[in-house]
mmCIF file of C-alpha atoms in Angstrom:
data_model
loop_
_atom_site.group_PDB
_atom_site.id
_atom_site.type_symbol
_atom_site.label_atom_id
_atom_site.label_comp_id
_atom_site.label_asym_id
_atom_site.label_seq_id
_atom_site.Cartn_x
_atom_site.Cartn_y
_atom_site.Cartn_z
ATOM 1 C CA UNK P 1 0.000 0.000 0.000
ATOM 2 C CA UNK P 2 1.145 3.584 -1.027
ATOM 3 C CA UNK P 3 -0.747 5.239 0.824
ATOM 4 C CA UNK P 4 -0.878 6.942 4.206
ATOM 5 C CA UNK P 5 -3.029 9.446 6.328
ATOM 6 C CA UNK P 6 -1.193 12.140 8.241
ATOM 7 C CA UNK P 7 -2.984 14.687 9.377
ATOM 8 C CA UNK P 8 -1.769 18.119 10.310
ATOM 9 C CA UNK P 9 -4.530 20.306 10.796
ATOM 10 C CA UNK P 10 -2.183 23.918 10.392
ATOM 11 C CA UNK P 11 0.700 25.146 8.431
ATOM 12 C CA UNK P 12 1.180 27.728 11.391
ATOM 13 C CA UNK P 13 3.166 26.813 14.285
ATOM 14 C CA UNK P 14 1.350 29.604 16.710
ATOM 15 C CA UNK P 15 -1.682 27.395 15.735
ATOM 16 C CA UNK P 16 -0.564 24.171 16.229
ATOM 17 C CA UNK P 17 0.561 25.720 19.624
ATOM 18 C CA UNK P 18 -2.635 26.627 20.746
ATOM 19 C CA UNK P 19 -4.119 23.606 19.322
ATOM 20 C CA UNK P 20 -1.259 21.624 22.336
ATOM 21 C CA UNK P 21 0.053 19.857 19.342
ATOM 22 C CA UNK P 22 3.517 18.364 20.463
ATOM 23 C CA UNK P 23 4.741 18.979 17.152
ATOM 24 C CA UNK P 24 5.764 22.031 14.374
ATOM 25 C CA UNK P 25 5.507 22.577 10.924
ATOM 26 C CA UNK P 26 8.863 22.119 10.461
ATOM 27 C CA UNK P 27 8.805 18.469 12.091
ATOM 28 C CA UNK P 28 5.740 17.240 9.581
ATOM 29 C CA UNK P 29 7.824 18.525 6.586
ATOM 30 C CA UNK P 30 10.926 16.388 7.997
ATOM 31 C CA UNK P 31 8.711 13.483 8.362
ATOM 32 C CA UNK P 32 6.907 13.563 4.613
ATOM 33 C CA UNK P 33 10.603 14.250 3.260
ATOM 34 C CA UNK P 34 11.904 10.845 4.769
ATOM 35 C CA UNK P 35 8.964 8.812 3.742
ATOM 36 C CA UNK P 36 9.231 10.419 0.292
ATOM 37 C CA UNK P 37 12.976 9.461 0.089
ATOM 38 C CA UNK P 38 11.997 5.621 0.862
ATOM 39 C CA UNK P 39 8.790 5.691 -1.056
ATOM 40 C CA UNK P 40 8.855 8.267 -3.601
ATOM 41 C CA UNK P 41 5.304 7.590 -5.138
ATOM 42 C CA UNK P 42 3.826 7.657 -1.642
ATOM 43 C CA UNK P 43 0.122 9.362 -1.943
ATOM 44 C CA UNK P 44 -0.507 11.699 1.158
ATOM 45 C CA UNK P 45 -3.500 13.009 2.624
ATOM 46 C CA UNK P 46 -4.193 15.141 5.430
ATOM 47 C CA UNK P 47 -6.755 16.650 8.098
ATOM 48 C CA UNK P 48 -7.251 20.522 8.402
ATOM 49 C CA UNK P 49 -9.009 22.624 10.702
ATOM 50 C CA UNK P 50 -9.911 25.752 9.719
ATOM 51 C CA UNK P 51 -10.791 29.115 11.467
ATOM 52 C CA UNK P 52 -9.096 27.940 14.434
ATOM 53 C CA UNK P 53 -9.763 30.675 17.719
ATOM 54 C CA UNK P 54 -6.952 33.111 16.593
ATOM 55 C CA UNK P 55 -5.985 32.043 13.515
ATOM 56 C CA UNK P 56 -4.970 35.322 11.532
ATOM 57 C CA UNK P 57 -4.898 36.187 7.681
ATOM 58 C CA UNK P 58 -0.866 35.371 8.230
ATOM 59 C CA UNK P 59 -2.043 32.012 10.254
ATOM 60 C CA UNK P 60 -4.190 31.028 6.884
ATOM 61 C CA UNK P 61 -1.457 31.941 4.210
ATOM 62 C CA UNK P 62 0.804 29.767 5.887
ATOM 63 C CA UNK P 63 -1.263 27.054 5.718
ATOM 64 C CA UNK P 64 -1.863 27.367 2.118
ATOM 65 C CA UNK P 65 1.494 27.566 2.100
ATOM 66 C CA UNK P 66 2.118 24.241 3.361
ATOM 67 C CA UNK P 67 -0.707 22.382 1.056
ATOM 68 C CA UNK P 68 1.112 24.041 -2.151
ATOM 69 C CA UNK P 69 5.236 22.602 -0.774
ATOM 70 C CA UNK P 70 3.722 18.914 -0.005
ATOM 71 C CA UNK P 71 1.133 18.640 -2.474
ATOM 72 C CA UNK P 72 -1.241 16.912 -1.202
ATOM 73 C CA UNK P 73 -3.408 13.698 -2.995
ATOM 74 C CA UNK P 74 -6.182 13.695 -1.146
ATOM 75 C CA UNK P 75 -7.514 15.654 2.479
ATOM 76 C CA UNK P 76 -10.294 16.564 4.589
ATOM 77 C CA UNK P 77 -10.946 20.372 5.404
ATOM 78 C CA UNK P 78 -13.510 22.013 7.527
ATOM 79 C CA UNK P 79 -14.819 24.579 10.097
ATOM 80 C CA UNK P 80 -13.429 24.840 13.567
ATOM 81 C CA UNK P 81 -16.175 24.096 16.121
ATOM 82 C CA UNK P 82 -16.198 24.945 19.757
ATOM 83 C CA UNK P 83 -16.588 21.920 21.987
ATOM 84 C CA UNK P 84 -17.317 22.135 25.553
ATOM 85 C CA UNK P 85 -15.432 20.880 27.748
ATOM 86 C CA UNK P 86 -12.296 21.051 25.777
ATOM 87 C CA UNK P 87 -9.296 24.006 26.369
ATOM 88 C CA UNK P 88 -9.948 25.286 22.805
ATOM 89 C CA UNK P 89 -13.224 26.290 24.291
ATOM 90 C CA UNK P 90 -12.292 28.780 26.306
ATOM 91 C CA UNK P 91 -10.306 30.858 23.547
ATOM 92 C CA UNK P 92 -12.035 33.813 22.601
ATOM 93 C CA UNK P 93 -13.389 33.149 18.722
ATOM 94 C CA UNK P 94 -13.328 36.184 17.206
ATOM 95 C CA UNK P 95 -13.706 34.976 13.690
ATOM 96 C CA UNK P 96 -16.683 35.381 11.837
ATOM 97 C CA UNK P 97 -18.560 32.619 9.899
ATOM 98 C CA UNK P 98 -18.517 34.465 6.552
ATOM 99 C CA UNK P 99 -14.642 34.170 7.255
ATOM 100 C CA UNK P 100 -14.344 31.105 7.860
ATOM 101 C CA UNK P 101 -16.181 29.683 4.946
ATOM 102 C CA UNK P 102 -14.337 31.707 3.056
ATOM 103 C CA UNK P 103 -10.813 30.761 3.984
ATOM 104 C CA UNK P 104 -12.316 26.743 3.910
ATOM 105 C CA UNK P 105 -13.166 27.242 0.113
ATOM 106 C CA UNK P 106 -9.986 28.270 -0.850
ATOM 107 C CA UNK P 107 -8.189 25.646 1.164
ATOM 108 C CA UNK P 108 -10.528 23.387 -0.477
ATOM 109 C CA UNK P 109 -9.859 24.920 -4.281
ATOM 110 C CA UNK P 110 -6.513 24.237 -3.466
ATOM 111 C CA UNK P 111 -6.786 21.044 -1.932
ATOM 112 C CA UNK P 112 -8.437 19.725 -5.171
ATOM 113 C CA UNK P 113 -6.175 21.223 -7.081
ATOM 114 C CA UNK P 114 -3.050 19.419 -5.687
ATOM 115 C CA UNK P 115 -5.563 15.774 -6.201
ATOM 116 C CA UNK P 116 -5.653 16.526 -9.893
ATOM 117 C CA UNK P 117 -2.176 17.460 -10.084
ATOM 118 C CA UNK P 118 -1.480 14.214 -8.672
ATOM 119 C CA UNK P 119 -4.272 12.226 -10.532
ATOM 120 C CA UNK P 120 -2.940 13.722 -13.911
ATOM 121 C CA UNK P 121 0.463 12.435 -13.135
ATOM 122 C CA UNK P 122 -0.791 9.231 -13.475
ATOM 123 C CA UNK P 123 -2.403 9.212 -16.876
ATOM 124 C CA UNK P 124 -0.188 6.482 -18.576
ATOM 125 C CA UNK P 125 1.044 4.345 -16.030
ATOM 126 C CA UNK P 126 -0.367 1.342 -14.931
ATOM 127 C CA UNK P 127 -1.925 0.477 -12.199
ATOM 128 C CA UNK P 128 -2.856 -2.600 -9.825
ATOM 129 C CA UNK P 129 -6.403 -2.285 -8.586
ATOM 130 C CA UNK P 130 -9.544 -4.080 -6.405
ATOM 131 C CA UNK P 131 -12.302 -4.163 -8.054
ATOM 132 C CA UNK P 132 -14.679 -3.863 -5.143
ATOM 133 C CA UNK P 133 -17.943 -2.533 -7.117
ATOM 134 C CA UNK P 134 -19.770 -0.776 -10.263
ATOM 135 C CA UNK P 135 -19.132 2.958 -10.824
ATOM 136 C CA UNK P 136 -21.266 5.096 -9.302
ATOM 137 C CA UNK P 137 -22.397 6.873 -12.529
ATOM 138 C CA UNK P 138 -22.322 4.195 -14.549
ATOM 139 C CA UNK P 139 -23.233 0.646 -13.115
ATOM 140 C CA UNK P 140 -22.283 -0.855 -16.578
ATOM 141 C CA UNK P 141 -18.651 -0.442 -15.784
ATOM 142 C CA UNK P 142 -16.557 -1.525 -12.788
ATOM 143 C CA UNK P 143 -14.762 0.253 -10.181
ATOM 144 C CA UNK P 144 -12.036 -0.357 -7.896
ATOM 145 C CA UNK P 145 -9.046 1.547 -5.764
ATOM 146 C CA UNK P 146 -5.349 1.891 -6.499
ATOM 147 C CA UNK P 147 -3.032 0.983 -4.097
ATOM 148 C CA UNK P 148 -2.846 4.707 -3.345
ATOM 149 C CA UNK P 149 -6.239 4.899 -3.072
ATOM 150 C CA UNK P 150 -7.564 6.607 -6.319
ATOM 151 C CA UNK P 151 -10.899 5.568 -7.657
ATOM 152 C CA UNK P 152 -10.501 3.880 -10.878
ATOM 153 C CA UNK P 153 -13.648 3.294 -13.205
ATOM 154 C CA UNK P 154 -13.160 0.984 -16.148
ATOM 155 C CA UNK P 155 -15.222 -1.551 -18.670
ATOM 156 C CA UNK P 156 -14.922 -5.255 -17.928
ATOM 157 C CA UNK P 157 -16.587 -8.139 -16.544
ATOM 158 C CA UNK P 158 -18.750 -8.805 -13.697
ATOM 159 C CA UNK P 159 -16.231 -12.055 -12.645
ATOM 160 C CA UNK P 160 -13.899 -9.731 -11.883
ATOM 161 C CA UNK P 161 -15.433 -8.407 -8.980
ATOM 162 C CA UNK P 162 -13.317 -8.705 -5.499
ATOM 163 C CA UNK P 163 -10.276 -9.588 -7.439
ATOM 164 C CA UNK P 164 -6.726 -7.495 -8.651
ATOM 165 C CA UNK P 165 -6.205 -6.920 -11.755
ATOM 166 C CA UNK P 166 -4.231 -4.334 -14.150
ATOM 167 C CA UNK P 167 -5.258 -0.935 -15.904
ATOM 168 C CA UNK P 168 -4.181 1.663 -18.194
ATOM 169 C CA UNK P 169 -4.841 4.667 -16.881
ATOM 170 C CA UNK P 170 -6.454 6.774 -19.696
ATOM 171 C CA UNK P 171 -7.837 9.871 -18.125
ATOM 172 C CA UNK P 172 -8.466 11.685 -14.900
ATOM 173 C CA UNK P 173 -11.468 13.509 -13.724
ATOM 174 C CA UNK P 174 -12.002 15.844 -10.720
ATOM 175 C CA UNK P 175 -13.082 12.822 -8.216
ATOM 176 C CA UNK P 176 -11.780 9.488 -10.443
ATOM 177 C CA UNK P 177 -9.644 7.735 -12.615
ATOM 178 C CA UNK P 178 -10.859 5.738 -16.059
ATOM 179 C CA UNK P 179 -8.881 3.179 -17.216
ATOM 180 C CA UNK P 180 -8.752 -0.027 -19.492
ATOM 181 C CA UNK P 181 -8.014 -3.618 -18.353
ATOM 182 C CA UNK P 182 -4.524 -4.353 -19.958
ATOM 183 C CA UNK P 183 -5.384 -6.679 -22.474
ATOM 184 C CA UNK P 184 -3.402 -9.776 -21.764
ATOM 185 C CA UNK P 185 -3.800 -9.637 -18.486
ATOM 186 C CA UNK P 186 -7.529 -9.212 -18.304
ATOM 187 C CA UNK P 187 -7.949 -12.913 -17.448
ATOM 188 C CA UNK P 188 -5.030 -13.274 -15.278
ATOM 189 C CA UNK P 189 -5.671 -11.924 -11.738
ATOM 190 C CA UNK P 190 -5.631 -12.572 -8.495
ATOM 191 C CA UNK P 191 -8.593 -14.032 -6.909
ATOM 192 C CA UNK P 192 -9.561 -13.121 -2.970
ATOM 193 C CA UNK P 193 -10.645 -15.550 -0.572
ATOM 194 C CA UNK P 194 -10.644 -16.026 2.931
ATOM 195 C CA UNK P 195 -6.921 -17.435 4.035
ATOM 196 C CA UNK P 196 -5.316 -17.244 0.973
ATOM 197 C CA UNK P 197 -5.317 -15.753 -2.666
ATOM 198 C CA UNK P 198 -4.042 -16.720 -6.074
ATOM 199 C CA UNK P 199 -1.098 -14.643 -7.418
ATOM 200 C CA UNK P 200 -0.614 -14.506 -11.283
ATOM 201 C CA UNK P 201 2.999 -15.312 -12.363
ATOM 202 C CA UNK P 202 3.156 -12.978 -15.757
ATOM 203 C CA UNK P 203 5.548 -13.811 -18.221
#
């Protein structure tokens, strides 16, 4: 698997401080740059809070700051919410909510920009996928997940359900991938079953 969840929730130290994370911006960076040096097609995504009690226009920049150096594949943004009982709480909020769904919809703009960045980059290659269902959109084709997690929508046979098998990526599209089965491999795959699984031997 390729893929890994690491959330960071700020590019702004003075926010992760308030937020009591043991940990700075500096630190995450350190930690992406030695897991990209060991696994350079690693696909990243991420947590962040936004509108944060404090955060400032500086606070925000720097945060889009930090989505634009890691470039992220996939992450989840949204609203800071008070919640009693916790120390964040007790910080005086002095953001307004016209603000802060402004600053989330340009972290999310660029959030989805960085995913098609990286889905684009994979246009060509192939890929090893699950196919674990039909596409939403369109239940005549099937869909499975990369091993870095993309959605991958392609035309094929219903016996291929729950098994791996290889694509072509052909194109991306804001939310998935659509591919073709690699045509002498389309009835060589690897079947899943409970304690074991068959692994092709290509030649």
């Amino acid at each position: 698997v390729s893929h890994l969840h690491l959330p960071v929730q700020s590019g702004s130290d003075r926010i992760l401080k308030l937020m009591k994370r043991q940990y700075s911006v500096a630190d995450y960076e350190s930690i992406v740059h030695r897991l990209r040096e060991r696994r350079p097609d690693l696909s990243l995504s991420s947590d962040f809070i936004i509108g944060f009690p404090g955060e400032t226009e500086e606070d925000f920049e720097a945060t889009l700051s930090l989505i634009d150096r890691i470039g992220f594949d996939q992450s989840f943004s949204f609203i800071y919410s008070a919640r009693p009982g916790t120390p964040a709480a007790d910080l005086t909020d002095g953001i307004t909510h016209a603000e802060k769904q402004r600053r989330l919809a340009i972290v999310q703009q660029r959030l989805r920009a960085s995913a098609q960045q990286a889905s684009r980059a994979m246009v060509g290659t192939e890929q090893r996928i699950l196919v674990d269902g039909y596409a939403r959109r369109n239940p005549n084709q099937l869909s499975g997940r990369t091993e870095n997690n993309r959605v991958v929508n392609f035309d094929g046979p219903a016996d291929l359900l729950q098994h791996f098998v290889d694509v072509h990526i052909t194109e991306a599209l804001p939310n998935s991938l659509r591919a073709r089965l690699v045509a002498n491999r389309a009835n060589d795959f690897a079947m899943i079953s409970e304690g074991s699984a068959r692994v092709p031997s290509y030649t």
